[in-house]
PDB file of C-alpha atoms in Angstrom:
ATOM      1  CA  MET A   1      14.103 -20.489 -24.559  1.00 48.00           C
ATOM      2  CA  LYS A   2      12.783 -17.482 -22.703  1.00 52.00           C
ATOM      3  CA  THR A   3       9.062 -17.657 -22.027  1.00 54.00           C
ATOM      4  CA  LYS A   4       6.896 -14.746 -23.030  1.00 58.00           C
ATOM      5  CA  ARG A   5       5.573 -12.824 -20.069  1.00 62.00           C
ATOM      6  CA  ASN A   6       1.846 -12.287 -19.742  1.00 68.00           C
ATOM      7  CA  TYR A   7       1.082  -8.753 -18.632  1.00 77.00           C
ATOM      8  CA  GLY A   8      -1.763  -8.268 -16.196  1.00 87.00           C
ATOM      9  CA  PHE A   9      -3.726  -5.303 -14.906  1.00 90.00           C
ATOM     10  CA  ASN A  10      -1.098  -4.434 -12.295  1.00 91.00           C
ATOM     11  CA  ASP A  11       1.627  -4.280 -14.945  1.00 91.00           C
ATOM     12  CA  TYR A  12      -0.370  -1.806 -17.011  1.00 94.00           C
ATOM     13  CA  PHE A  13      -1.307   0.150 -13.891  1.00 95.00           C
ATOM     14  CA  GLU A  14       2.365   0.430 -12.959  1.00 95.00           C
ATOM     15  CA  LEU A  15       3.281   1.558 -16.480  1.00 95.00           C
ATOM     16  CA  PHE A  16       0.506   4.147 -16.244  1.00 96.00           C
ATOM     17  CA  LEU A  17       2.030   5.507 -13.023  1.00 96.00           C
ATOM     18  CA  TYR A  18       5.465   5.742 -14.642  1.00 96.00           C
ATOM     19  CA  ALA A  19       4.020   7.537 -17.674  1.00 96.00           C
ATOM     20  CA  LEU A  20       1.962   9.881 -15.513  1.00 96.00           C
ATOM     21  CA  ALA A  21       5.028  10.719 -13.435  1.00 95.00           C
ATOM     22  CA  VAL A  22       7.053  11.609 -16.533  1.00 96.00           C
ATOM     23  CA  ILE A  23       4.242  13.743 -17.969  1.00 96.00           C
ATOM     24  CA  CYS A  24       3.709  15.581 -14.670  1.00 95.00           C
ATOM     25  CA  SER A  25       7.413  16.215 -14.215  1.00 94.00           C
ATOM     26  CA  ILE A  26       7.762  17.711 -17.702  1.00 95.00           C
ATOM     27  CA  TYR A  27       4.561  19.740 -17.358  1.00 95.00           C
ATOM     28  CA  PHE A  28       5.478  21.328 -14.030  1.00 93.00           C
ATOM     29  CA  LEU A  29       9.067  21.867 -15.164  1.00 94.00           C
ATOM     30  CA  ILE A  30       7.728  23.957 -18.044  1.00 94.00           C
ATOM     31  CA  ARG A  31       5.547  25.865 -15.586  1.00 93.00           C
ATOM     32  CA  GLY A  32       8.513  26.465 -13.295  1.00 92.00           C
ATOM     33  CA  ASP A  33       7.065  24.620 -10.289  1.00 91.00           C
ATOM     34  CA  MET A  34      10.148  22.800  -9.016  1.00 91.00           C
ATOM     35  CA  GLN A  35       8.492  21.129  -6.037  1.00 87.00           C
ATOM     36  CA  ARG A  36       5.866  19.482  -8.236  1.00 89.00           C
ATOM     37  CA  THR A  37       8.552  18.711 -10.812  1.00 93.00           C
ATOM     38  CA  LEU A  38      10.610  16.741  -8.299  1.00 91.00           C
ATOM     39  CA  GLN A  39       7.650  14.901  -6.738  1.00 90.00           C
ATOM     40  CA  PRO A  40       7.096  12.669  -9.823  1.00 92.00           C
ATOM     41  CA  ILE A  41      10.806  11.853  -9.869  1.00 94.00           C
ATOM     42  CA  LEU A  42      10.469  10.688  -6.269  1.00 92.00           C
ATOM     43  CA  ILE A  43       7.489   8.557  -7.310  1.00 93.00           C
ATOM     44  CA  ILE A  44       9.559   6.927 -10.065  1.00 95.00           C
ATOM     45  CA  LEU A  45      12.319   6.196  -7.552  1.00 94.00           C
ATOM     46  CA  VAL A  46       9.824   4.665  -5.113  1.00 93.00           C
ATOM     47  CA  LEU A  47       8.256   2.472  -7.813  1.00 94.00           C
ATOM     48  CA  THR A  48      11.679   1.358  -9.018  1.00 95.00           C
ATOM     49  CA  PHE A  49      12.926   0.672  -5.492  1.00 93.00           C
ATOM     50  CA  ILE A  50       9.902  -1.514  -4.713  1.00 89.00           C
ATOM     51  CA  LYS A  51      10.331  -3.431  -7.968  1.00 89.00           C
ATOM     52  CA  VAL A  52      14.059  -4.031  -7.426  1.00 90.00           C
ATOM     53  CA  LEU A  53      13.542  -4.999  -3.776  1.00 85.00           C
ATOM     54  CA  ILE A  54      10.904  -7.583  -4.666  1.00 83.00           C
ATOM     55  CA  ASN A  55      12.922  -9.022  -7.545  1.00 85.00           C
ATOM     56  CA  LYS A  56      16.126  -9.274  -5.520  1.00 83.00           C
ATOM     57  CA  SER A  57      14.499 -10.713  -2.414  1.00 78.00           C
ATOM     58  CA  ARG A  58      12.132 -12.958  -4.409  1.00 78.00           C
ATOM     59  CA  ILE A  59       9.329 -12.233  -1.977  1.00 76.00           C
ATOM     60  CA  PRO A  60       6.068 -13.772  -3.275  1.00 75.00           C
ATOM     61  CA  ILE A  61       3.975 -10.629  -3.658  1.00 80.00           C
ATOM     62  CA  SER A  62       0.321 -11.338  -4.347  1.00 79.00           C
ATOM     63  CA  THR A  63      -1.796  -9.595  -6.954  1.00 83.00           C
ATOM     64  CA  GLY A  64      -3.918  -8.002  -4.240  1.00 81.00           C
ATOM     65  CA  LEU A  65      -0.964  -6.631  -2.298  1.00 85.00           C
ATOM     66  CA  ARG A  66       0.732  -5.257  -5.391  1.00 89.00           C
ATOM     67  CA  PHE A  67      -2.442  -3.511  -6.534  1.00 90.00           C
ATOM     68  CA  SER A  68      -2.997  -2.043  -3.064  1.00 88.00           C
ATOM     69  CA  VAL A  69       0.525  -0.615  -2.969  1.00 91.00           C
ATOM     70  CA  LEU A  70       0.223   0.885  -6.461  1.00 93.00           C
ATOM     71  CA  ALA A  71      -3.188   2.351  -5.647  1.00 92.00           C
ATOM     72  CA  PHE A  72      -1.829   3.788  -2.394  1.00 91.00           C
ATOM     73  CA  ILE A  73       1.034   5.452  -4.268  1.00 92.00           C
ATOM     74  CA  PHE A  74      -1.442   6.925  -6.751  1.00 92.00           C
ATOM     75  CA  VAL A  75      -3.724   8.311  -4.038  1.00 91.00           C
ATOM     76  CA  THR A  76      -1.080   9.621  -1.642  1.00 89.00           C
ATOM     77  CA  MET A  77       1.743  10.739  -3.920  1.00 88.00           C
ATOM     78  CA  PHE A  78      -0.124  11.694  -7.075  1.00 90.00           C
ATOM     79  CA  PHE A  79      -3.650  12.676  -6.141  1.00 89.00           C
ATOM     80  CA  ALA A  80      -3.046  14.099  -2.671  1.00 88.00           C
ATOM     81  CA  ASN A  81       0.293  15.844  -3.222  1.00 84.00           C
ATOM     82  CA  GLU A  82       0.944  16.316  -6.928  1.00 87.00           C
ATOM     83  CA  PHE A  83      -2.659  17.258  -7.748  1.00 89.00           C
ATOM     84  CA  LYS A  84      -3.304  19.016  -4.397  1.00 87.00           C
ATOM     85  CA  GLY A  85      -6.183  16.703  -3.568  1.00 88.00           C
ATOM     86  CA  TYR A  86      -6.225  17.789   0.067  1.00 83.00           C
ATOM     87  CA  SER A  87      -7.533  21.191  -1.004  1.00 85.00           C
ATOM     88  CA  PHE A  88     -10.747  19.931  -2.594  1.00 85.00           C
ATOM     89  CA  ILE A  89     -11.387  16.398  -1.273  1.00 86.00           C
ATOM     90  CA  PRO A  90     -12.723  16.363   2.302  1.00 85.00           C
ATOM     91  CA  TYR A  91     -11.269  13.697   4.581  1.00 87.00           C
ATOM     92  CA  LEU A  92      -8.751  12.556   1.969  1.00 89.00           C
ATOM     93  CA  ASP A  93      -6.369  11.803   4.823  1.00 89.00           C
ATOM     94  CA  LYS A  94      -8.916   9.386   6.264  1.00 91.00           C
ATOM     95  CA  ILE A  95      -9.301   7.699   2.868  1.00 90.00           C
ATOM     96  CA  GLU A  96      -5.539   7.163   2.842  1.00 91.00           C
ATOM     97  CA  HIS A  97      -5.679   5.555   6.272  1.00 93.00           C
ATOM     98  CA  LEU A  98      -8.512   3.300   5.107  1.00 93.00           C
ATOM     99  CA  SER A  99      -6.391   2.081   2.210  1.00 91.00           C
ATOM    100  CA  SER A 100      -3.368   1.657   4.473  1.00 94.00           C
ATOM    101  CA  GLY A 101      -5.419  -0.807   6.520  1.00 94.00           C
ATOM    102  CA  VAL A 102      -5.909  -2.888   3.381  1.00 92.00           C
ATOM    103  CA  ILE A 103      -2.185  -2.913   2.621  1.00 92.00           C
ATOM    104  CA  LEU A 104      -1.228  -3.743   6.201  1.00 94.00           C
ATOM    105  CA  PHE A 105      -3.627  -6.686   6.215  1.00 93.00           C
ATOM    106  CA  TYR A 106      -1.949  -8.044   3.090  1.00 89.00           C
ATOM    107  CA  ILE A 107       1.494  -7.467   4.575  1.00 90.00           C
ATOM    108  CA  GLY A 108       0.441  -9.344   7.707  1.00 92.00           C
ATOM    109  CA  SER A 109      -0.638 -12.274   5.544  1.00 87.00           C
ATOM    110  CA  LEU A 110       2.672 -12.187   3.705  1.00 86.00           C
ATOM    111  CA  ILE A 111       4.670 -12.085   6.938  1.00 87.00           C
ATOM    112  CA  LEU A 112       2.759 -15.086   8.264  1.00 87.00           C
ATOM    113  CA  GLU A 113       3.506 -16.991   5.072  1.00 82.00           C
ATOM    114  CA  LEU A 114       7.209 -16.120   5.195  1.00 82.00           C
ATOM    115  CA  ILE A 115       7.429 -17.164   8.847  1.00 84.00           C
ATOM    116  CA  ASN A 116       5.731 -20.498   8.254  1.00 82.00           C
ATOM    117  CA  LYS A 117       7.065 -21.029   4.724  1.00 74.00           C
ATOM    118  CA  ASN A 118       5.620 -24.305   3.435  1.00 61.00           C
ATOM    119  CA  GLU A 119       3.546 -24.890   6.560  1.00 65.00           C
ATOM    120  CA  THR A 120       1.053 -22.086   5.884  1.00 58.00           C
ATOM    121  CA  ASN A 121      -1.553 -24.385   4.355  1.00 64.00           C
ATOM    122  CA  LYS A 122      -1.667 -26.275   7.656  1.00 71.00           C
ATOM    123  CA  LEU A 123      -2.774 -23.208   9.589  1.00 76.00           C
ATOM    124  CA  ASN A 124      -6.384 -22.692  10.537  1.00 81.00           C
ATOM    125  CA  VAL A 125      -8.188 -20.221   8.272  1.00 83.00           C
ATOM    126  CA  LYS A 126      -9.293 -18.089  11.199  1.00 87.00           C
ATOM    127  CA  THR A 127      -5.736 -17.969  12.530  1.00 88.00           C
ATOM    128  CA  ILE A 128      -4.467 -16.510   9.267  1.00 87.00           C
ATOM    129  CA  ILE A 129      -7.274 -13.970   9.025  1.00 91.00           C
ATOM    130  CA  LEU A 130      -7.048 -12.882  12.664  1.00 93.00           C
ATOM    131  CA  PHE A 131      -3.259 -12.579  12.608  1.00 94.00           C
ATOM    132  CA  SER A 132      -3.418 -10.375   9.510  1.00 94.00           C
ATOM    133  CA  LEU A 133      -6.247  -8.297  10.977  1.00 95.00           C
ATOM    134  CA  PHE A 134      -4.588  -7.700  14.343  1.00 96.00           C
ATOM    135  CA  PHE A 135      -1.271  -6.984  12.641  1.00 96.00           C
ATOM    136  CA  ALA A 136      -2.919  -4.265  10.550  1.00 96.00           C
ATOM    137  CA  ILE A 137      -4.665  -2.708  13.548  1.00 96.00           C
ATOM    138  CA  ALA A 138      -1.452  -2.786  15.590  1.00 96.00           C
ATOM    139  CA  MET A 139       0.535  -1.147  12.797  1.00 95.00           C
ATOM    140  CA  ALA A 140      -2.087   1.602  12.535  1.00 94.00           C
ATOM    141  CA  GLY A 141      -1.362   2.339  16.182  1.00 94.00           C
ATOM    142  CA  VAL A 142       2.403   2.153  15.662  1.00 94.00           C
ATOM    143  CA  TRP A 143       2.149   4.735  12.876  1.00 91.00           C
ATOM    144  CA  GLU A 144       0.353   7.139  15.197  1.00 92.00           C
ATOM    145  CA  ILE A 145       3.072   6.589  17.813  1.00 93.00           C
ATOM    146  CA  TYR A 146       5.604   7.525  15.132  1.00 89.00           C
ATOM    147  CA  GLU A 147       3.664  10.690  14.257  1.00 87.00           C
ATOM    148  CA  PHE A 148       3.339  11.617  17.928  1.00 90.00           C
ATOM    149  CA  THR A 149       7.083  11.127  18.442  1.00 90.00           C
ATOM    150  CA  THR A 150       8.098  13.229  15.437  1.00 84.00           C
ATOM    151  CA  ASP A 151       5.610  15.943  16.407  1.00 83.00           C
ATOM    152  CA  ARG A 152       7.117  16.162  19.881  1.00 85.00           C
ATOM    153  CA  LEU A 153      10.749  15.954  18.807  1.00 85.00           C
ATOM    154  CA  PHE A 154      10.668  18.175  15.724  1.00 77.00           C
ATOM    155  CA  GLY A 155       7.694  20.433  16.360  1.00 78.00           C
ATOM    156  CA  LEU A 156       5.611  19.012  13.525  1.00 71.00           C
ATOM    157  CA  ARG A 157       1.818  18.950  13.411  1.00 77.00           C
ATOM    158  CA  SER A 158       1.075  15.576  11.841  1.00 78.00           C
ATOM    159  CA  GLN A 159      -1.611  14.884  14.431  1.00 80.00           C
ATOM    160  CA  ASN A 160      -2.772  18.512  14.713  1.00 78.00           C
ATOM    161  CA  ASN A 161      -2.387  18.144  18.495  1.00 78.00           C
ATOM    162  CA  SER A 162      -5.728  16.362  18.380  1.00 83.00           C
ATOM    163  CA  LEU A 163      -6.733  13.087  20.003  1.00 88.00           C
ATOM    164  CA  VAL A 164      -9.741  13.023  17.671  1.00 90.00           C
ATOM    165  CA  ASP A 165      -7.462  13.111  14.612  1.00 88.00           C
ATOM    166  CA  THR A 166      -5.257  10.370  16.033  1.00 91.00           C
ATOM    167  CA  MET A 167      -8.117   8.063  16.949  1.00 94.00           C
ATOM    168  CA  GLY A 168      -9.861   8.792  13.655  1.00 94.00           C
ATOM    169  CA  ASP A 169      -6.771   7.654  11.754  1.00 93.00           C
ATOM    170  CA  ILE A 170      -6.495   4.441  13.786  1.00 95.00           C
ATOM    171  CA  ILE A 171     -10.202   3.712  13.377  1.00 96.00           C
ATOM    172  CA  CYS A 172     -10.049   4.263   9.606  1.00 96.00           C
ATOM    173  CA  GLY A 173      -7.043   1.971   9.270  1.00 95.00           C
ATOM    174  CA  SER A 174      -8.824  -0.643  11.371  1.00 96.00           C
ATOM    175  CA  ILE A 175     -11.992  -0.398   9.268  1.00 97.00           C
ATOM    176  CA  GLY A 176      -9.963  -0.922   6.094  1.00 95.00           C
ATOM    177  CA  ALA A 177      -8.369  -4.008   7.621  1.00 95.00           C
ATOM    178  CA  ILE A 178     -11.716  -5.358   8.865  1.00 96.00           C
ATOM    179  CA  PHE A 179     -13.375  -5.100   5.457  1.00 94.00           C
ATOM    180  CA  THR A 180     -10.339  -6.741   3.865  1.00 92.00           C
ATOM    181  CA  SER A 181     -10.461  -9.575   6.382  1.00 93.00           C
ATOM    182  CA  ILE A 182     -14.136 -10.185   5.569  1.00 92.00           C
ATOM    183  CA  TYR A 183     -13.346 -10.232   1.852  1.00 88.00           C
ATOM    184  CA  ALA A 184     -10.375 -12.531   2.427  1.00 87.00           C
ATOM    185  CA  TYR A 185     -12.362 -14.933   4.584  1.00 86.00           C
ATOM    186  CA  LYS A 186     -15.133 -15.223   2.001  1.00 82.00           C
ATOM    187  CA  ASN A 187     -12.614 -15.898  -0.758  1.00 79.00           C
ATOM    188  CA  PHE A 188     -10.509 -18.350   1.198  1.00 70.00           C
ATOM    189  CA  LYS A 189     -10.142 -21.718  -0.556  1.00 52.00           C
ATOM    190  CA  VAL A 190      -8.841 -24.894   1.017  1.00 40.00           C
ATOM    191  CA  ASN A 191      -5.515 -26.503   0.031  1.00 35.00           C
ATOM    192  CA  PHE A 192      -3.835 -23.364  -1.317  1.00 41.00           C
ATOM    193  CA  LYS A 193      -1.128 -21.171   0.139  1.00 45.00           C
ATOM    194  CA  VAL A 194      -2.138 -18.015   1.945  1.00 46.00           C
ATOM    195  CA  SER A 195      -0.704 -15.863  -0.841  1.00 45.00           C
ATOM    196  CA  SER A 196      -3.197 -17.437  -3.240  1.00 46.00           C
ATOM    197  CA  GLU A 197      -6.047 -17.979  -0.823  1.00 46.00           C
ATOM    198  CA  VAL A 198      -6.212 -14.747   1.081  1.00 49.00           C
ATOM    199  CA  ILE A 199      -4.911 -12.123  -1.282  1.00 47.00           C
ATOM    200  CA  GLY A 200      -4.817 -13.585  -4.761  1.00 51.00           C
ATOM    201  CA  ASP A 201      -2.295 -15.421  -6.884  1.00 55.00           C
ATOM    202  CA  SER A 202       1.361 -14.450  -6.762  1.00 58.00           C
ATOM    203  CA  ASP A 203       2.085 -11.480  -8.999  1.00 66.00           C
ATOM    204  CA  ASN A 204       5.465 -11.837 -10.695  1.00 59.00           C
ATOM    205  CA  LEU A 205       7.250  -8.578 -11.430  1.00 63.00           C
TER     206      LEU A 205
END
């Protein structure tokens, strides 16, 4: 007998993003704005790809990580691009980098769990927190290396040829990771896996 699934906040949030994407696509299609018509379709593809990837790989995604990814998609793909948030929200780019630090911290925790599998609960709490924190900070730097490389190779202006912009992005990502590490450390409970302890219970899709 198939058990009835209990829907949580993330499930409804994801459904909201799907519905919003459909509404936006239809609305901008009627208005003749093809770029903003196709953007929601891309969002639907991204959401679907993530869902299929997680289901097929059976990666234990936590509630916190799933929410962070969905929120990041909403801010970057909907608010910033579809609704032109960059034009009226100062430092929106920095807000995105702050939230990316949160996601990268969660991903670091997940990677550590996958590497250690059933041995994660034997790791020291500080080891888990510090690994996730340093992973997030390192990835913030790697992203800026990627932007620098594409700017140089393809003549883009992702970094605006500015060291201040680059360092600001890294600092924002690091701050997001630091605050997440503090939250995670305070909510850490003994004798549970890192996916439950650090970033919430596993969120089945």
